[in-house]
Tab-separated table of C-alpha atoms and ligand atoms in Angstrom:
chain	number	residue	atom	x	y	z
A	431	MET	CA	-29.783	2.604	-57.958
A	432	SER	CA	-27.323	-0.195	-57.141
A	433	GLN	CA	-26.770	-2.724	-59.928
A	434	THR	CA	-25.731	-6.398	-59.882
A	435	GLN	CA	-25.527	-9.098	-62.518
A	436	THR	CA	-26.306	-12.822	-62.713
A	437	GLN	CA	-27.220	-15.469	-65.261
A	438	VAL	CA	-30.652	-16.477	-63.945
A	439	ALA	CA	-32.820	-14.254	-61.745
A	440	ILE	CA	-35.154	-16.491	-59.748
A	441	ILE	CA	-38.292	-14.768	-58.492
A	442	GLY	CA	-39.642	-16.506	-55.360
A	443	GLY	CA	-37.899	-18.506	-52.639
A	444	GLY	CA	-40.463	-21.291	-52.182
A	445	PRO	CA	-39.640	-24.904	-53.059
A	446	ALA	CA	-39.614	-24.233	-56.831
A	447	GLY	CA	-37.236	-21.251	-56.687
A	448	LEU	CA	-34.864	-22.772	-54.119
A	449	LEU	CA	-34.664	-26.121	-55.908
A	450	LEU	CA	-33.997	-24.369	-59.213
A	451	SER	CA	-31.159	-22.380	-57.666
A	452	GLN	CA	-29.693	-25.589	-56.255
A	453	ARG	CA	-29.902	-27.495	-59.563
A	454	LEU	CA	-28.454	-24.591	-61.551
A	455	HIS	CA	-25.566	-24.361	-59.088
A	456	LEU	CA	-24.775	-28.048	-59.679
A	457	GLU	CA	-24.614	-27.215	-63.399
A	458	GLY	CA	-22.259	-24.288	-62.781
A	459	ILE	CA	-24.925	-21.673	-63.573
A	460	ARG	CA	-25.127	-18.551	-61.393
A	461	SER	CA	-28.450	-17.367	-60.008
A	462	VAL	CA	-29.946	-14.934	-57.508
A	463	VAL	CA	-33.179	-15.732	-55.624
A	464	ILE	CA	-35.435	-12.747	-54.891
A	465	GLU	CA	-38.142	-13.433	-52.283
A	466	ARG	CA	-40.862	-11.049	-51.159
A	467	GLN	CA	-41.288	-12.435	-47.633
A	468	SER	CA	-38.842	-12.898	-44.773
A	469	ARG	CA	-37.189	-16.306	-44.507
A	470	GLU	CA	-38.996	-16.952	-41.191
A	471	HIS	CA	-42.319	-16.421	-42.916
A	472	VAL	CA	-41.431	-18.825	-45.750
A	473	LEU	CA	-40.287	-21.493	-43.289
A	474	GLU	CA	-43.414	-21.243	-41.160
A	475	ARG	CA	-45.829	-22.028	-43.980
A	476	ILE	CA	-47.402	-25.447	-43.687
A	477	ARG	CA	-48.181	-27.122	-46.975
A	478	ALA	CA	-48.508	-30.623	-48.422
A	479	GLY	CA	-46.331	-33.586	-47.582
A	480	VAL	CA	-46.534	-36.481	-50.025
A	481	LEU	CA	-43.809	-37.024	-52.624
A	482	GLU	CA	-43.973	-39.094	-55.785
A	483	TRP	CA	-40.943	-41.316	-56.264
A	484	GLY	CA	-39.805	-39.204	-59.242
A	485	SER	CA	-39.703	-36.188	-56.883
A	486	VAL	CA	-37.716	-38.169	-54.314
A	487	GLU	CA	-35.145	-38.953	-57.003
A	488	VAL	CA	-34.910	-35.327	-58.173
A	489	LEU	CA	-34.334	-34.157	-54.579
A	490	ARG	CA	-31.645	-36.793	-54.054
A	491	ASP	CA	-30.037	-35.930	-57.360
A	492	SER	CA	-30.030	-32.267	-56.278
A	493	GLY	CA	-28.001	-33.121	-53.158
A	494	VAL	CA	-30.837	-32.416	-50.703
A	495	GLY	CA	-32.112	-35.945	-50.023
A	496	GLN	CA	-30.174	-36.836	-46.856
A	497	ARG	CA	-32.692	-35.806	-44.182
A	498	MET	CA	-35.616	-36.931	-46.352
A	499	ASP	CA	-34.083	-40.405	-46.574
A	500	LEU	CA	-33.591	-40.513	-42.798
A	501	GLU	CA	-36.859	-39.012	-41.625
A	502	GLY	CA	-39.327	-39.420	-44.492
A	503	HIS	CA	-41.803	-42.261	-44.355
A	504	VAL	CA	-41.673	-44.529	-47.395
A	505	HIS	CA	-45.059	-46.195	-47.816
A	506	ASP	CA	-46.826	-48.342	-50.379
A	507	GLY	CA	-49.698	-46.019	-51.168
A	508	THR	CA	-52.883	-44.575	-49.761
A	509	GLY	CA	-56.165	-45.956	-48.489
A	510	ILE	CA	-59.653	-44.807	-49.448
A	511	VAL	CA	-62.762	-45.551	-47.370
A	512	TRP	CA	-66.347	-44.836	-48.373
A	513	GLY	CA	-69.920	-45.578	-47.379
A	514	GLY	CA	-68.822	-46.101	-43.774
A	515	GLU	CA	-67.597	-49.638	-44.465
A	516	HIS	CA	-65.904	-50.086	-47.854
A	517	ARG	CA	-62.187	-49.673	-48.345
A	518	LEU	CA	-59.487	-49.992	-50.946
A	519	SER	CA	-55.799	-49.296	-51.169
A	520	LEU	CA	-54.074	-47.330	-53.933
A	521	ASN	CA	-51.033	-49.554	-53.547
A	522	THR	CA	-48.671	-47.876	-55.978
A	523	ARG	CA	-45.787	-50.204	-55.149
A	524	ALA	CA	-47.844	-53.286	-56.046
A	525	ALA	CA	-49.563	-51.720	-59.077
A	526	VAL	CA	-46.737	-49.792	-60.741
A	527	GLY	CA	-43.605	-50.626	-58.723
A	528	ARG	CA	-43.174	-47.194	-57.157
A	529	PRO	CA	-43.760	-46.384	-53.464
A	530	MET	CA	-44.528	-42.902	-52.103
A	531	MET	CA	-42.704	-40.804	-49.497
A	532	ALA	CA	-44.342	-38.763	-46.707
A	533	TYR	CA	-42.052	-35.774	-46.036
A	534	GLY	CA	-43.324	-32.263	-45.373
A	535	GLN	CA	-42.813	-29.343	-47.725
A	536	THR	CA	-41.701	-27.295	-44.710
A	537	ASN	CA	-38.788	-29.719	-44.229
A	538	ILE	CA	-37.912	-29.653	-47.920
A	539	THR	CA	-37.803	-25.858	-47.853
A	540	GLU	CA	-35.578	-25.979	-44.771
A	541	ASP	CA	-33.253	-28.543	-46.409
A	542	LEU	CA	-32.982	-26.347	-49.499
A	543	TYR	CA	-32.209	-23.184	-47.490
A	544	ASN	CA	-29.499	-25.121	-45.618
A	545	ALA	CA	-27.949	-26.350	-48.879
A	546	LEU	CA	-28.037	-22.848	-50.375
A	547	ASP	CA	-26.559	-21.281	-47.221
A	548	ALA	CA	-23.774	-23.869	-47.147
A	549	ARG	CA	-22.545	-22.697	-50.533
A	550	GLY	CA	-23.154	-19.023	-49.861
A	551	ALA	CA	-25.916	-18.705	-52.462
A	552	SER	CA	-27.350	-15.297	-53.146
A	553	ILE	CA	-30.857	-15.078	-51.634
A	554	ILE	CA	-32.483	-11.699	-51.176
A	555	ASP	CA	-35.479	-11.836	-48.869
A	556	SER	CA	-38.010	-9.166	-47.889
A	557	ALA	CA	-37.688	-7.673	-51.401
A	558	GLU	CA	-40.477	-5.224	-52.155
A	559	ASP	CA	-42.034	-4.058	-55.401
A	560	VAL	CA	-40.314	-6.706	-57.546
A	561	THR	CA	-40.707	-5.725	-61.214
A	562	LEU	CA	-39.588	-7.546	-64.379
A	563	HIS	CA	-38.299	-5.653	-67.433
A	564	GLY	CA	-37.220	-6.506	-71.000
A	565	LEU	CA	-38.504	-10.082	-70.932
A	566	ASP	CA	-38.667	-10.154	-74.729
A	567	THR	CA	-34.984	-9.163	-75.027
A	568	SER	CA	-31.857	-11.231	-74.302
A	569	ASN	CA	-30.946	-8.954	-71.342
A	570	PRO	CA	-33.922	-8.840	-69.010
A	571	ARG	CA	-33.699	-6.959	-65.697
A	572	VAL	CA	-35.380	-7.219	-62.335
A	573	THR	CA	-35.821	-4.214	-60.070
A	574	TYR	CA	-36.879	-4.301	-56.414
A	575	ASP	CA	-36.662	-2.367	-53.154
A	576	LYS	CA	-34.488	-3.671	-50.341
A	577	ASN	CA	-34.221	-1.753	-47.060
A	578	GLY	CA	-35.742	1.259	-48.772
A	579	ALA	CA	-33.214	1.391	-51.651
A	580	ARG	CA	-34.008	0.550	-55.273
A	581	GLN	CA	-31.893	-2.319	-56.679
A	582	GLU	CA	-31.429	-3.585	-60.215
A	583	LEU	CA	-30.408	-7.109	-61.201
A	584	GLU	CA	-29.310	-7.668	-64.801
A	585	CYS	CA	-29.632	-11.232	-66.028
A	586	GLU	CA	-29.945	-13.519	-69.046
A	587	PHE	CA	-33.075	-15.408	-67.941
A	588	VAL	CA	-35.858	-14.870	-65.420
A	589	ALA	CA	-37.427	-17.867	-63.665
A	590	GLY	CA	-40.887	-17.022	-62.316
A	591	CYS	CA	-41.190	-19.237	-59.211
A	592	ASP	CA	-43.266	-16.772	-57.210
A	593	GLY	CA	-46.435	-18.769	-56.608
A	594	PHE	CA	-50.016	-18.024	-57.552
A	595	HIS	CA	-50.000	-14.428	-56.262
A	596	GLY	CA	-46.619	-13.529	-57.751
A	597	VAL	CA	-45.656	-10.904	-60.291
A	598	SER	CA	-44.168	-13.186	-62.980
A	599	ARG	CA	-47.264	-14.652	-64.607
A	600	GLU	CA	-48.871	-11.205	-64.669
A	601	SER	CA	-45.795	-9.885	-66.521
A	602	ILE	CA	-46.719	-11.969	-69.576
A	603	PRO	CA	-48.898	-9.774	-71.802
A	604	ARG	CA	-52.592	-10.611	-71.329
A	605	ASN	CA	-53.112	-11.236	-75.045
A	606	VAL	CA	-50.597	-14.099	-75.187
A	607	ARG	CA	-51.874	-15.830	-72.033
A	608	THR	CA	-54.792	-18.229	-71.663
A	609	GLU	CA	-56.044	-19.123	-68.201
A	610	TYR	CA	-58.110	-22.193	-67.364
A	611	GLU	CA	-59.786	-22.091	-63.980
A	612	LYS	CA	-62.187	-24.063	-61.831
A	613	ASN	CA	-63.241	-23.165	-58.297
A	614	TYR	CA	-64.798	-25.794	-56.053
A	615	PRO	CA	-67.733	-24.985	-53.740
A	616	PHE	CA	-65.914	-26.032	-50.541
A	617	GLY	CA	-62.588	-25.815	-48.725
A	618	TRP	CA	-60.363	-27.973	-46.533
A	619	LEU	CA	-60.017	-27.253	-42.848
A	620	GLY	CA	-56.622	-28.656	-41.825
A	621	ILE	CA	-54.883	-29.125	-38.505
A	622	MET	CA	-51.420	-30.174	-37.449
A	623	SER	CA	-51.101	-31.984	-34.137
A	624	GLU	CA	-48.159	-33.371	-32.198
A	625	THR	CA	-49.675	-36.823	-31.923
A	626	PRO	CA	-48.669	-40.110	-33.590
A	627	PRO	CA	-50.336	-40.484	-37.013
A	628	LEU	CA	-52.066	-43.557	-38.391
A	629	ASP	CA	-49.712	-45.962	-40.194
A	630	GLU	CA	-51.431	-45.237	-43.483
A	631	ILE	CA	-52.598	-42.072	-45.244
A	632	ILE	CA	-56.358	-42.495	-45.685
A	633	TYR	CA	-58.938	-40.500	-47.671
A	634	ALA	CA	-62.623	-40.768	-46.693
A	635	ASN	CA	-65.708	-40.142	-48.783
A	636	SER	CA	-68.471	-39.946	-46.189
A	637	ASP	CA	-72.021	-38.628	-46.182
A	638	ARG	CA	-70.735	-35.708	-44.074
A	639	GLY	CA	-68.062	-34.880	-46.662
A	640	PHE	CA	-64.439	-35.674	-47.405
A	641	ALA	CA	-61.801	-36.257	-44.709
A	642	LEU	CA	-58.110	-37.159	-44.738
A	643	CYS	CA	-55.661	-38.600	-42.205
A	644	SER	CA	-52.075	-37.775	-43.122
A	645	GLN	CA	-48.687	-37.670	-41.441
A	646	ARG	CA	-45.425	-35.775	-41.141
A	647	ASN	CA	-43.324	-37.810	-38.719
A	648	PRO	CA	-43.821	-40.303	-35.864
A	649	MET	CA	-45.030	-37.508	-33.564
A	650	LEU	CA	-46.639	-35.137	-36.046
A	651	SER	CA	-49.972	-35.701	-37.777
A	652	ARG	CA	-51.899	-33.747	-40.385
A	653	TYR	CA	-55.684	-34.056	-40.723
A	654	TYR	CA	-58.241	-32.390	-42.981
A	655	ILE	CA	-61.998	-32.221	-43.311
A	656	GLN	CA	-64.030	-30.756	-46.162
A	657	CYS	CA	-65.738	-27.546	-44.954
A	658	ASP	CA	-67.995	-24.829	-46.312
A	659	LEU	CA	-66.330	-21.949	-48.121
A	660	ASP	CA	-67.559	-19.512	-45.478
A	661	ALA	CA	-66.360	-21.670	-42.551
A	662	ASN	CA	-64.747	-19.682	-39.744
A	663	LEU	CA	-61.811	-20.985	-37.696
A	664	ASN	CA	-63.401	-19.566	-34.514
A	665	ASP	CA	-66.259	-22.012	-34.960
A	666	TRP	CA	-63.844	-24.943	-35.029
A	667	PRO	CA	-62.257	-25.523	-31.626
A	668	ASP	CA	-60.146	-28.686	-31.547
A	669	GLU	CA	-62.866	-30.815	-29.904
A	670	ARG	CA	-65.314	-30.062	-32.692
A	671	PHE	CA	-62.679	-30.800	-35.344
A	672	TRP	CA	-61.767	-34.196	-33.860
A	673	GLU	CA	-65.407	-35.165	-33.454
A	674	GLU	CA	-66.199	-34.264	-37.049
A	675	LEU	CA	-63.076	-35.992	-38.376
A	676	LYS	CA	-63.875	-39.196	-36.518
A	677	VAL	CA	-67.482	-39.515	-37.676
A	678	ARG	CA	-66.286	-39.386	-41.273
A	679	PHE	CA	-64.225	-42.578	-40.845
A	680	PRO	CA	-65.341	-46.135	-40.044
A	681	GLN	CA	-65.353	-46.990	-36.327
A	682	ASP	CA	-62.114	-49.012	-36.264
A	683	ILE	CA	-60.148	-46.231	-37.978
A	684	SER	CA	-61.524	-43.399	-35.844
A	685	ALA	CA	-60.743	-45.441	-32.740
A	686	SER	CA	-57.057	-45.404	-33.781
A	687	ILE	CA	-56.866	-41.623	-34.313
A	688	VAL	CA	-54.866	-40.104	-31.449
A	689	THR	CA	-56.213	-36.631	-30.718
A	690	GLY	CA	-54.396	-33.757	-29.030
A	691	THR	CA	-54.020	-29.997	-29.066
A	692	SER	CA	-53.610	-28.581	-32.560
A	693	ILE	CA	-50.453	-26.559	-33.226
A	694	GLU	CA	-51.814	-25.099	-36.462
A	695	LYS	CA	-55.254	-24.779	-37.985
A	696	SER	CA	-56.197	-23.236	-41.323
A	697	ILE	CA	-58.787	-23.209	-44.072
A	698	ALA	CA	-57.912	-23.346	-47.778
A	699	PRO	CA	-60.333	-23.095	-50.703
A	700	LEU	CA	-59.927	-25.651	-53.511
A	701	ARG	CA	-59.051	-24.446	-56.976
A	702	SER	CA	-57.789	-25.796	-60.316
A	703	PHE	CA	-55.891	-23.286	-62.445
A	704	VAL	CA	-53.526	-23.514	-65.412
A	705	SER	CA	-51.982	-20.596	-67.300
A	706	GLU	CA	-50.577	-21.196	-70.774
A	707	PRO	CA	-47.935	-20.834	-72.069
A	708	MET	CA	-45.394	-21.286	-69.274
A	709	SER	CA	-42.806	-19.124	-70.997
A	710	TYR	CA	-42.582	-15.742	-72.658
A	711	GLY	CA	-39.340	-14.498	-74.209
A	712	ARG	CA	-36.665	-15.006	-71.534
A	713	LEU	CA	-39.225	-15.613	-68.732
A	714	PHE	CA	-39.983	-19.201	-67.671
A	715	LEU	CA	-42.654	-20.005	-65.068
A	716	ALA	CA	-42.406	-22.940	-62.668
A	717	GLY	CA	-44.662	-24.248	-59.875
A	718	ASP	CA	-47.690	-22.455	-58.452
A	719	ALA	CA	-46.844	-19.364	-60.547
A	720	ALA	CA	-48.264	-21.242	-63.537
A	721	HIS	CA	-50.729	-23.716	-62.051
A	722	ILE	CA	-52.726	-24.648	-58.962
A	723	VAL	CA	-54.287	-28.031	-58.301
A	724	PRO	CA	-56.720	-28.909	-55.512
A	725	PRO	CA	-54.809	-30.750	-52.748
A	726	THR	CA	-56.639	-34.049	-53.325
A	727	GLY	CA	-53.877	-36.258	-54.718
A	728	ALA	CA	-51.071	-34.049	-53.341
A	729	LYS	CA	-49.777	-32.993	-56.743
A	730	GLY	CA	-48.882	-29.295	-56.170
A	731	LEU	CA	-45.395	-29.753	-54.790
A	732	ASN	CA	-44.654	-32.658	-57.135
A	733	LEU	CA	-45.523	-30.495	-60.140
A	734	ALA	CA	-43.264	-27.714	-58.894
A	735	ILE	CA	-40.444	-30.261	-58.717
A	736	SER	CA	-41.088	-31.638	-62.217
A	737	ASP	CA	-41.235	-28.112	-63.695
A	738	VAL	CA	-37.869	-27.362	-62.088
A	739	PHE	CA	-36.456	-30.630	-63.393
A	740	TYR	CA	-37.392	-29.636	-66.975
A	741	LEU	CA	-36.333	-26.004	-66.596
A	742	SER	CA	-32.946	-26.766	-65.027
A	743	ARG	CA	-32.252	-29.282	-67.791
A	744	ALA	CA	-33.220	-26.744	-70.464
A	745	LEU	CA	-30.970	-24.033	-69.004
A	746	ALA	CA	-28.103	-26.503	-68.535
A	747	CYS	CA	-28.312	-27.577	-72.206
A	748	PHE	CA	-28.358	-23.927	-73.247
A	749	TYR	CA	-25.303	-22.945	-71.188
A	750	ARG	CA	-23.360	-26.165	-71.767
A	751	GLU	CA	-23.986	-26.766	-75.462
A	752	GLY	CA	-25.731	-23.669	-76.770
A	753	GLU	CA	-28.693	-25.994	-77.402
A	754	GLU	CA	-31.968	-24.024	-77.312
A	755	ARG	CA	-34.347	-26.876	-78.094
A	756	PHE	CA	-35.283	-27.689	-74.479
A	757	LEU	CA	-35.900	-24.032	-73.664
A	758	ARG	CA	-38.091	-23.681	-76.730
A	759	ASP	CA	-40.048	-26.829	-75.772
A	760	TYR	CA	-40.134	-26.166	-72.015
A	761	SER	CA	-43.689	-24.851	-71.864
A	762	GLU	CA	-45.165	-27.657	-73.962
A	763	THR	CA	-43.237	-30.388	-72.148
A	764	ALA	CA	-44.046	-29.075	-68.673
A	765	LEU	CA	-47.701	-28.479	-69.564
A	766	ARG	CA	-48.229	-32.087	-70.688
A	767	ARG	CA	-47.349	-33.240	-67.169
A	768	VAL	CA	-49.213	-30.342	-65.552
A	769	TRP	CA	-52.438	-31.216	-67.373
A	770	GLY	CA	-51.997	-34.897	-66.460
A	771	ALA	CA	-51.872	-33.945	-62.775
A	772	ALA	CA	-54.540	-31.230	-63.098
A	773	ARG	CA	-56.954	-33.725	-64.616
A	774	PHE	CA	-56.121	-36.373	-62.009
A	775	SER	CA	-56.571	-33.953	-59.075
A	776	TRP	CA	-59.889	-32.764	-60.500
A	777	TRP	CA	-61.049	-36.361	-60.942
A	778	LEU	CA	-60.044	-37.429	-57.416
A	779	THR	CA	-61.650	-34.295	-55.971
A	780	ASN	CA	-64.913	-35.144	-57.748
A	781	LEU	CA	-64.747	-38.753	-56.610
A	782	LEU	CA	-64.213	-38.062	-52.909
A	783	HIS	CA	-66.164	-34.893	-52.020
A	784	ARG	CA	-69.785	-33.972	-51.392
A	785	PHE	CA	-70.938	-31.173	-53.715
A	786	PRO	CA	-73.878	-28.927	-52.780
A	787	ASP	CA	-75.730	-29.707	-56.025
A	788	GLN	CA	-75.043	-33.463	-56.039
A	789	THR	CA	-78.076	-35.624	-56.825
A	790	THR	CA	-78.730	-39.154	-55.561
A	791	PHE	CA	-77.705	-40.292	-59.053
A	792	ASP	CA	-74.311	-38.562	-58.669
A	793	LEU	CA	-73.790	-40.230	-55.292
A	794	ARG	CA	-74.562	-43.668	-56.703
A	795	ALA	CA	-72.136	-42.996	-59.569
A	796	GLN	CA	-69.382	-42.132	-57.018
A	797	GLU	CA	-70.061	-45.373	-55.119
A	798	GLN	CA	-70.065	-47.393	-58.326
A	799	GLU	CA	-66.748	-45.912	-59.419
A	800	LEU	CA	-65.088	-46.605	-56.053
A	801	GLY	CA	-66.452	-50.166	-56.095
A	802	TYR	CA	-65.185	-50.675	-59.625
A	803	LEU	CA	-61.752	-49.293	-58.700
A	804	ALA	CA	-61.619	-51.739	-55.755
A	805	GLN	CA	-62.251	-54.788	-57.950
A	806	SER	CA	-60.683	-53.931	-61.345
A	807	GLU	CA	-56.972	-54.584	-61.600
A	808	SER	CA	-56.610	-52.623	-64.840
A	809	TYR	CA	-58.498	-49.556	-63.555
A	810	MET	CA	-56.465	-49.676	-60.323
A	811	LYS	CA	-53.267	-49.772	-62.341
A	812	ALA	CA	-54.257	-46.727	-64.406
A	813	VAL	CA	-55.158	-44.764	-61.265
A	814	CYS	CA	-51.993	-45.807	-59.393
A	815	GLU	CA	-49.845	-44.881	-62.395
A	816	GLN	CA	-51.131	-41.303	-62.066
A	817	TYR	CA	-51.159	-41.194	-58.265
A	818	ALA	CA	-47.532	-42.382	-58.215
A	819	GLY	CA	-46.699	-39.672	-60.778
A	820	LEU	CA	-46.294	-39.884	-64.543
A	821	PRO	CA	-42.672	-40.377	-65.649
A	822	PHE	CA	-40.571	-37.410	-66.758
A	823	GLU	CA	-40.110	-37.098	-70.504
A	824	ASP	CA	-36.646	-37.441	-72.061
B	119	APR	N1	-41.636	-11.297	-55.632
B	119	APR	C1	-40.830	-12.212	-55.025
B	119	APR	N2	-41.323	-13.314	-54.422
B	119	APR	C2	-42.642	-13.502	-54.422
B	119	APR	C3	-43.527	-12.596	-55.047
B	119	APR	C4	-42.968	-11.436	-55.666
B	119	APR	N3	-43.745	-10.532	-56.277
B	119	APR	N4	-44.779	-13.054	-54.906
B	119	APR	C5	-44.694	-14.199	-54.221
B	119	APR	N5	-43.407	-14.477	-53.921
B	119	APR	C6	-42.868	-15.640	-53.182
B	119	APR	C7	-43.766	-16.136	-52.064
B	119	APR	O1	-43.605	-15.385	-50.882
B	119	APR	C8	-43.310	-17.578	-51.924
B	119	APR	O2	-42.287	-17.714	-50.963
B	119	APR	O3	-42.751	-16.748	-54.064
B	119	APR	C9	-42.759	-17.947	-53.293
B	119	APR	C10	-43.618	-18.987	-54.008
B	119	APR	O4	-43.606	-20.172	-53.263
B	119	APR	P1	-44.846	-21.191	-53.245
B	119	APR	O5	-46.138	-20.437	-53.176
B	119	APR	O6	-44.578	-22.200	-52.195
B	119	APR	O7	-44.819	-21.857	-54.698
B	119	APR	P2	-43.832	-22.902	-55.351
B	119	APR	O8	-42.427	-22.660	-54.954
B	119	APR	O9	-44.220	-22.954	-56.782
B	119	APR	O10	-44.210	-24.270	-54.639
B	119	APR	C11	-45.192	-25.132	-55.092
B	119	APR	O11	-46.446	-26.874	-53.950
B	119	APR	O12	-47.615	-27.840	-52.192
B	119	APR	C12	-47.694	-26.975	-53.272
B	119	APR	O13	-48.933	-24.987	-53.492
B	119	APR	C13	-47.984	-25.639	-52.749
B	119	APR	O14	-46.365	-24.049	-52.151
B	119	APR	C14	-46.587	-25.058	-52.827
B	119	APR	C15	-46.261	-25.499	-54.158
B	120	PHB	C1	-50.825	-33.666	-46.527
B	120	PHB	O1	-50.204	-34.507	-45.884
B	120	PHB	O2	-50.806	-32.474	-46.224
B	120	PHB	C2	-51.635	-34.130	-47.687
B	120	PHB	C3	-51.681	-35.477	-48.006
B	120	PHB	C4	-52.427	-35.912	-49.097
B	120	PHB	C5	-53.123	-34.986	-49.837
B	120	PHB	C6	-53.061	-33.639	-49.526
B	120	PHB	C7	-52.312	-33.206	-48.443
B	120	PHB	O3	-53.871	-35.395	-50.888
């Protein structure tokens, strides 16, 4: 078995793992990223695309903000329409002084790979059978297969950035882990199309279910509609998708939607999930490895970035000053922000979707809440504060 050594072994080369590697490098800390998939596979995945301003600043501060600042779309917030005629704007710039940025996760991942390549970072892709050892000691190890040969990586810390289906969370003994989970009785059917998007990102609560118009760049749009959990992509040719999307928006908005051939189409179920604690011995979880939020509110990527902000700071304080306090507090600190976003995403999901068991009372309550949000400055401010992203703790 061939053996190598590093300071931090990072499991997973998605946005969380790559950003952590980048931030540790800027602090002079060595790391190796171990990814199960090929790089092509990672770069083809289409995910969310709305950044909180705090995330924008972390990416800039990590030296990967150049293309985002050129190509990302800074906007004041997001619209919501309901009842076929009512509308409001979650104007985060007006309410809490922070705009939002539309910039796709696929681009962020690409930017991070480019930054890591430029400095010759160690990234091992297509690693099979990744296994963590000795997490409750000060010399953990990671073993994996690469090109049919078993490899061993000795390290001082393991960062579990390997998403919901990864190995890291499952390596924490079951009796010290608590999982909180909620599954929603519907999914989102999403398409990407090479057509100009609307100026604004708009959510719709309609009597046919939720819908969303989003954007990637001036010639790339992202749209979603709420669908049944057993929906089948074969039943959703583009024409049917566009028709269904348009009837969920008021006439003037649907008239502005430019349709075209989809270049990607997929269905994702909606789930809320949090696993506590986010650390065990020398293992620290970040991103989807520890929590999943439903996409309503676009918090998933932003949470991965805030976890990495806290974890990179904790490791930097440890290596620079021998200060262990931030590592000890990492799980609690990260979880406070995670639960803030988990609660907000759950709330927005409930506000904007049609549920199979919803009564006429529930529907009236949704309408009342949207109407109240539209006319109450203080409620709007509280909602925008969360939509724009809660501040990072010192
Ligand atoms: N070993 C190594 N790598 C693994 C393993 C494993 N056993 N299991 C999974 N991975 C890899 C996946 O292939 C993926 O590339 O870990 C990576 C995790 O990346 P993401 O799932 O993208 O998760 P994360 O980096 O936490 O990003 C946060 O924001 O928009 C949301 O959910 C969305 O992906 C998004 C997330
Ligand atoms: C997206 O652009 O993919 C997107 C936007 C807003 C959301 C979720 C996803 O709430």
